[in-house]
Coordinates of N, CA and C in Angstrom, one line a residue:
M25 N -0.5 7.8 -20.0 CA -1.6 7.5 -18.8 C -3.0 6.8 -19.4
L26 N -3.5 6.3 -18.7 CA -4.7 5.8 -18.9 C -5.9 7.0 -18.1
S27 N -7.1 7.1 -18.4 CA -8.0 8.2 -18.0 C -8.3 8.2 -16.6
E28 N -8.7 9.1 -16.0 CA -9.3 8.8 -14.6 C -10.9 8.5 -14.9
H29 N -11.8 8.4 -14.3 CA -12.9 7.7 -14.5 C -13.1 6.7 -15.5
T30 N -12.3 5.7 -15.8 CA -12.4 4.9 -16.8 C -12.0 3.4 -15.9
I31 N -12.6 2.6 -16.2 CA -12.3 1.0 -15.7 C -10.9 0.6 -15.6
A32 N -10.0 0.6 -14.7 CA -8.8 0.0 -14.2 C -8.6 -1.3 -15.3
P33 N -8.0 -1.9 -16.6 CA -7.5 -3.1 -17.0 C -7.5 -3.8 -16.1
D34 N -8.2 -5.4 -16.4 CA -7.8 -6.3 -15.4 C -6.5 -6.9 -15.7
F35 N -5.9 -7.7 -14.8 CA -4.7 -8.6 -15.1 C -4.4 -9.1 -14.0
T36 N -3.5 -10.1 -14.6 CA -2.9 -11.4 -13.7 C -1.3 -11.3 -13.6
L37 N -0.8 -11.2 -12.4 CA 0.9 -10.9 -12.4 C 1.3 -11.7 -11.3
P38 N 2.4 -12.6 -11.2 CA 2.9 -13.3 -10.2 C 3.6 -12.4 -9.4
D39 N 3.2 -12.7 -7.6 CA 3.7 -12.0 -7.0 C 5.5 -12.6 -6.8
A40 N 6.1 -11.9 -5.7 CA 7.3 -12.4 -5.2 C 7.5 -13.9 -4.9
E41 N 6.2 -14.4 -4.5 CA 6.5 -16.0 -4.1 C 5.6 -16.7 -5.5
G42 N 5.8 -16.2 -6.6 CA 5.3 -17.1 -7.5 C 3.4 -16.9 -8.0
R43 N 2.8 -16.6 -6.9 CA 1.3 -16.8 -6.7 C 0.5 -15.5 -7.7
P44 N -0.2 -16.1 -8.7 CA -1.0 -14.8 -9.3 C -1.4 -14.3 -8.2
V45 N -1.8 -12.7 -8.8 CA -2.4 -11.9 -8.2 C -3.4 -11.5 -9.2
K46 N -4.5 -10.9 -9.3 CA -5.7 -10.5 -10.1 C -5.7 -9.4 -9.5
L47 N -6.1 -8.2 -10.4 CA -6.7 -6.7 -10.0 C -7.6 -6.7 -9.8
S48 N -8.3 -7.5 -10.2 CA -10.1 -7.8 -9.8 C -10.2 -8.6 -8.4
D49 N -9.4 -9.2 -7.9 CA -9.4 -9.6 -6.6 C -9.7 -8.7 -5.5
F50 N -8.9 -7.4 -5.6 CA -9.4 -6.4 -5.1 C -10.7 -5.4 -5.2
R51 N -11.6 -6.0 -6.0 CA -12.7 -5.3 -5.8 C -13.2 -4.7 -4.5
G52 N -14.0 -3.8 -4.2 CA -14.4 -3.8 -3.0 C -13.4 -3.0 -2.0
Q53 N -12.2 -3.2 -2.7 CA -11.4 -2.1 -2.0 C -10.6 -0.7 -2.7
K54 N -10.1 0.1 -2.1 CA -9.2 0.8 -3.0 C -7.9 0.4 -3.5
V55 N -7.4 0.6 -4.3 CA -5.5 -0.2 -4.8 C -5.0 1.2 -5.2
V56 N -4.0 1.1 -4.5 CA -2.8 2.2 -5.1 C -1.9 1.5 -6.0
L57 N -2.1 1.1 -7.3 CA -1.2 0.5 -8.2 C -0.1 1.1 -8.7
Y58 N 1.1 1.1 -8.4 CA 2.3 2.1 -8.6 C 3.1 1.5 -9.6
F59 N 4.1 1.8 -10.5 CA 4.6 1.1 -11.3 C 6.3 2.0 -11.1
Y60 N 7.2 1.4 -10.8 CA 8.5 1.6 -11.1 C 9.6 0.8 -11.6
P61 N 10.7 1.6 -12.0 CA 11.8 1.3 -12.6 C 12.3 -0.5 -12.6
R62 N 12.8 -0.4 -11.0 CA 13.6 -0.9 -11.0 C 14.1 -1.4 -9.5
D63 N 14.0 -2.6 -9.0 CA 14.3 -3.1 -7.3 C 15.7 -2.8 -7.3
N64 N 15.8 -2.0 -6.0 CA 17.3 -1.8 -5.5 C 18.0 -0.7 -6.2
T65 N 16.9 0.2 -6.9 CA 18.1 1.5 -7.0 C 17.5 2.4 -6.1
P66 N 18.4 3.7 -6.3 CA 18.0 4.7 -5.2 C 16.8 5.2 -5.0
G67 N 16.5 6.0 -6.3 CA 14.9 6.0 -6.1 C 13.8 5.2 -5.7
C68 N 13.8 4.2 -6.7 CA 12.9 3.3 -6.2 C 13.4 2.2 -4.8
T69 N 14.0 2.4 -4.1 CA 14.1 2.1 -2.9 C 13.5 3.0 -1.9
R70 N 13.7 4.4 -2.3 CA 13.3 5.6 -1.6 C 11.9 5.6 -1.4
Q71 N 11.0 5.1 -2.8 CA 9.6 5.1 -3.0 C 9.0 4.0 -2.3
A72 N 9.5 2.8 -2.4 CA 9.0 1.6 -2.0 C 9.1 1.9 -0.1
C73 N 10.1 2.2 0.2 CA 10.4 2.6 1.5 C 9.4 3.4 2.2
A74 N 9.2 4.7 1.6 CA 8.1 5.6 1.7 C 6.4 4.5 1.9
F75 N 6.3 4.0 1.0 CA 5.1 3.4 0.8 C 5.1 2.5 2.0
A76 N 6.1 1.8 2.4 CA 6.0 0.9 3.6 C 6.1 1.3 4.9
A77 N 6.3 2.8 5.1 CA 6.3 3.6 6.0 C 4.9 4.4 6.7
A78 N 4.2 4.2 5.3 CA 3.1 4.8 5.3 C 1.6 3.4 5.2
Y79 N 2.5 2.5 5.1 CA 1.7 0.9 5.0 C 0.6 0.9 5.6
D80 N 0.7 1.2 7.3 CA -0.2 1.1 8.4 C -1.6 2.1 7.7
T81 N -1.0 3.2 7.9 CA -2.3 4.3 7.3 C -3.3 3.9 6.0
F82 N -2.4 3.0 5.5 CA -3.1 2.9 4.0 C -3.7 1.4 4.5
R83 N -3.2 0.6 5.2 CA -4.3 -0.7 5.4 C -5.5 -0.4 6.4
Q84 N -5.2 0.9 7.1 CA -6.4 1.7 8.1 C -7.1 2.0 7.4
R85 N -7.4 3.0 6.1 CA -8.0 3.2 5.1 C -8.7 2.3 4.6
G86 N -8.2 0.3 4.4 CA -8.3 0.0 3.4 C -8.1 0.0 2.7
V87 N -6.8 0.6 2.1 CA -6.4 0.5 0.6 C -5.1 -0.9 0.4
V88 N -5.4 -1.3 -0.5 CA -4.2 -2.0 -0.6 C -2.8 -1.4 -1.7
V89 N -1.9 -2.0 -1.4 CA -0.9 -1.2 -1.9 C 0.0 -2.3 -3.0
I90 N 0.1 -1.9 -4.2 CA 0.8 -2.9 -5.0 C 1.8 -2.2 -5.7
G91 N 3.2 -2.9 -5.8 CA 4.2 -2.3 -6.8 C 4.4 -3.2 -8.0
V92 N 4.6 -2.5 -9.2 CA 4.7 -3.8 -10.6 C 5.9 -2.8 -11.2
S93 N 7.0 -3.5 -11.4 CA 8.0 -3.6 -12.5 C 8.6 -4.6 -13.3
K94 N 9.4 -4.8 -13.9 CA 9.8 -5.7 -14.9 C 10.7 -6.8 -14.1
D95 N 11.0 -6.7 -12.8 CA 12.2 -7.4 -12.1 C 11.2 -8.5 -12.1
T96 N 12.4 -10.1 -11.8 CA 12.0 -10.9 -11.6 C 11.2 -11.3 -10.0
Q97 N 10.4 -12.5 -10.1 CA 10.5 -12.7 -8.8 C 11.0 -12.5 -7.8
A98 N 12.5 -13.5 -8.2 CA 13.9 -13.2 -7.3 C 14.2 -12.2 -6.8
S99 N 14.0 -11.3 -7.9 CA 14.5 -9.7 -7.3 C 13.6 -9.6 -6.7
H100 N 12.5 -9.2 -6.4 CA 11.2 -9.0 -5.6 C 11.3 -9.8 -4.2
Q101 N 11.8 -10.6 -4.0 CA 11.8 -11.6 -3.0 C 13.0 -10.7 -2.4
R102 N 14.0 -10.6 -2.8 CA 15.4 -10.1 -2.4 C 14.8 -8.5 -1.8
F103 N 14.6 -7.8 -2.6 CA 14.0 -6.3 -2.7 C 13.3 -5.8 -1.2
A104 N 12.2 -7.3 -1.3 CA 11.4 -7.3 -0.2 C 11.7 -7.7 1.0
A105 N 12.7 -8.4 1.4 CA 13.4 -8.8 2.8 C 14.4 -7.9 2.9
K106 N 15.3 -7.1 2.2 CA 16.0 -6.1 2.6 C 15.9 -5.4 2.9
H107 N 14.4 -4.8 2.5 CA 13.6 -3.4 3.2 C 12.4 -3.4 3.7
Q108 N 12.3 -4.8 4.1 CA 10.8 -4.9 5.1 C 9.7 -4.9 4.3
L109 N 9.5 -4.9 3.0 CA 8.5 -4.1 2.5 C 7.0 -5.4 2.6
P110 N 5.9 -4.7 3.2 CA 4.9 -5.4 3.9 C 4.4 -5.5 2.7
F111 N 4.1 -4.9 1.4 CA 2.8 -4.7 0.4 C 3.4 -5.7 -0.7
I112 N 2.4 -5.9 -1.7 CA 2.4 -6.8 -3.0 C 3.4 -6.0 -3.9
L113 N 4.4 -7.1 -4.6 CA 5.0 -6.6 -5.6 C 4.7 -7.4 -6.7
L114 N 4.6 -7.1 -7.9 CA 4.4 -8.2 -8.8 C 5.3 -8.0 -10.0
S115 N 5.6 -9.1 -10.3 CA 6.6 -9.0 -11.7 C 5.8 -9.0 -12.9
D116 N 6.9 -8.2 -14.0 CA 6.1 -8.2 -15.1 C 7.3 -8.0 -16.2
P117 N 8.1 -9.0 -16.2 CA 9.4 -9.1 -17.5 C 9.0 -8.8 -18.6
D118 N 7.9 -9.1 -19.0 CA 7.5 -9.2 -20.5 C 7.1 -7.6 -20.7
H119 N 6.6 -7.0 -19.9 CA 6.0 -5.6 -19.5 C 5.0 -5.3 -20.6
A120 N 4.2 -6.4 -20.0 CA 2.7 -6.8 -21.1 C 1.8 -5.7 -20.1
V121 N 1.6 -5.7 -18.9 CA 1.1 -4.7 -17.9 C 1.5 -3.3 -18.0
L122 N 2.6 -3.2 -18.1 CA 3.4 -1.9 -18.0 C 2.8 -1.1 -19.1
E123 N 2.9 -2.3 -20.2 CA 2.6 -1.4 -21.7 C 0.8 -1.1 -21.7
L124 N -0.2 -2.2 -21.2 CA -1.1 -2.0 -21.0 C -1.8 -0.5 -20.2
Y125 N -0.8 -0.6 -19.0 CA -1.1 0.9 -18.1 C -0.6 2.0 -18.6
D126 N 0.3 1.9 -19.9 CA 0.6 3.4 -20.7 C 2.0 3.4 -19.7
V127 N 2.6 3.3 -19.1 CA 3.9 3.4 -18.4 C 5.2 3.1 -19.0
W128 N 4.8 2.3 -20.1 CA 6.1 1.8 -20.5 C 6.8 2.8 -22.0
K129 N 7.6 3.4 -21.6 CA 7.4 4.6 -22.7 C 9.4 4.8 -23.1
E130 N 9.5 5.5 -24.2 CA 10.8 5.9 -24.6 C 11.6 6.6 -23.9
K131 N 12.6 6.4 -23.1 CA 13.3 7.5 -22.1 C 14.6 7.7 -22.9
K132 N 14.7 9.2 -21.9 CA 16.4 9.3 -22.9 C 17.2 9.7 -21.2
Q133 N 18.3 9.3 -21.4 CA 19.1 9.3 -20.3 C 20.7 9.2 -20.7
Y134 N 21.2 10.8 -20.6 CA 22.4 11.4 -20.8 C 22.7 10.8 -22.5
G135 N 21.6 11.1 -23.1 CA 21.5 11.4 -24.7 C 21.1 10.3 -25.1
K136 N 21.0 8.8 -24.3 CA 21.0 7.3 -24.9 C 19.2 7.2 -25.3
V137 N 18.6 6.8 -25.9 CA 17.5 6.5 -25.8 C 17.0 5.2 -25.8
S138 N 15.9 4.7 -25.0 CA 15.7 3.2 -24.3 C 14.4 3.3 -23.8
M139 N 13.5 1.9 -24.1 CA 12.6 2.0 -23.3 C 12.4 1.5 -22.1
G140 N 11.5 1.8 -21.1 CA 11.8 1.6 -19.8 C 10.2 2.2 -19.0
T141 N 10.0 2.0 -17.9 CA 9.0 2.3 -17.0 C 9.3 3.8 -16.5
V142 N 7.9 4.6 -17.0 CA 8.2 5.7 -16.3 C 7.2 5.9 -14.9
R143 N 7.9 6.3 -14.4 CA 7.5 6.2 -12.8 C 5.9 6.9 -12.2
S144 N 4.8 5.8 -12.4 CA 3.8 6.5 -12.2 C 2.5 5.3 -11.3
T145 N 1.6 6.1 -11.1 CA 0.7 5.9 -9.9 C -0.7 5.8 -10.3
Y146 N -1.4 4.7 -10.0 CA -2.9 5.1 -10.4 C -3.6 4.6 -9.2
L147 N -4.5 5.5 -8.8 CA -5.2 5.0 -7.3 C -6.5 4.9 -8.1
I148 N -7.0 3.5 -7.7 CA -8.3 2.9 -8.1 C -9.3 2.4 -7.2
G149 N -10.5 2.9 -7.7 CA -11.4 2.8 -6.4 C -12.0 1.2 -6.2
E150 N -12.9 1.2 -5.3 CA -13.5 -0.3 -4.7 C -14.1 -0.4 -6.1
D151 N -14.8 -0.1 -7.1 CA -15.7 -0.3 -8.3 C -14.4 -0.6 -9.8
G152 N -13.0 -0.7 -9.2 CA -12.2 -0.7 -10.0 C -12.1 0.3 -11.4
V153 N -12.9 2.0 -11.0 CA -12.8 2.5 -11.5 C -11.2 3.6 -11.4
I154 N -10.1 4.3 -12.4 CA -9.1 4.6 -12.0 C -9.8 6.2 -11.5
L155 N -9.6 6.6 -10.1 CA -9.9 7.8 -9.4 C -8.6 9.2 -9.6
K156 N -7.7 8.6 -9.6 CA -6.4 9.6 -9.8 C -5.5 8.7 -11.0
A157 N -5.1 9.3 -11.5 CA -3.5 9.2 -12.7 C -2.9 10.3 -12.2
M158 N -1.5 9.3 -11.7 CA -0.4 10.4 -11.4 C 0.7 9.9 -12.1
P159 N 0.9 10.9 -13.4 CA 2.2 10.6 -14.2 C 3.6 11.1 -13.5
K160 N 4.9 10.4 -13.9 CA 5.8 10.9 -13.5 C 6.1 11.4 -12.1
V161 N 5.8 10.3 -10.6 CA 5.7 10.7 -9.9 C 7.3 10.9 -9.0
K162 N 7.4 11.4 -7.9 CA 8.5 11.9 -7.6 C 8.4 10.3 -6.4
P163 N 9.9 9.8 -6.3 CA 9.8 9.0 -5.4 C 9.8 9.3 -4.0
D164 N 10.2 10.3 -3.7 CA 10.3 10.8 -2.3 C 9.0 11.3 -1.5
T165 N 8.0 11.8 -2.3 CA 6.9 12.1 -2.5 C 5.5 11.2 -2.6
N166 N 5.9 10.4 -3.3 CA 4.4 9.7 -4.4 C 3.5 9.0 -2.8
A167 N 4.5 8.4 -1.7 CA 3.1 8.0 -1.0 C 2.5 9.0 -0.2
A168 N 2.9 9.9 0.3 CA 2.4 11.1 0.5 C 1.5 11.7 -0.4
D169 N 1.7 11.9 -1.7 CA 1.0 12.5 -2.7 C -0.5 11.5 -2.5
V170 N -0.2 10.1 -2.4 CA -1.4 9.4 -2.8 C -2.1 9.8 -1.9
L171 N -1.6 9.6 -0.7 CA -2.4 9.7 0.8 C -3.4 11.2 0.8
A172 N -2.8 12.2 0.4 CA -3.5 13.4 0.1 C -4.8 13.6 -0.7
A173 N -4.0 12.7 -2.0 CA -5.1 12.5 -3.1 C -6.4 12.0 -2.7
L174 N -6.3 10.8 -1.3 CA -7.1 9.8 -1.2 C -8.0 11.1 0.2
D175 N -7.4 12.0 0.6 CA -8.1 12.8 1.8 C -8.9 13.6 0.7
A176 N -8.7 14.4 -0.7 CA -9.2 15.2 -1.5 C -10.3 14.7 -1.8
L177 N -10.2 13.1 -2.1 CA -11.5 12.2 -2.6 C -12.7 12.0 -1.5
E178 N -11.8 11.6 -0.3 CA -12.8 11.5 0.8 C -13.5 12.7 1.2
G179 N -12.9 13.8 1.2 CA -12.9 15.1 2.3 C -14.3 16.0 1.3

């Protein structure tokens, strides 16, 4: 994971509609940047739906929510439509940004070793500094944990 209190690396990736989205476009706002393995899998769906359920709270607090995976734009479109996801999903099929944020790692599952996305979340401040780095997050509690981190930082 990248270190807290360092500048979040800037990047540009396409959203589900193919529009380029630049992290630095959100300077002046806090950003939840969450990385997840794959659209429409059980854990990733629960995680996305939890962020969707809390989306109004994030918005009221002026926080932008962005999900990133290596899935295609078309996959993101279907995922967002199926689950009414109101936030930005970015496509990183070459996993360049996943690597930049140190979440593309060797994973072991059922004795098999492969490269993949480790479910991780960064909370980035208005000035682009990483306020909180959250490795190996749990899909069911990630959104609530981010809100708790916001409370702790602002309290």
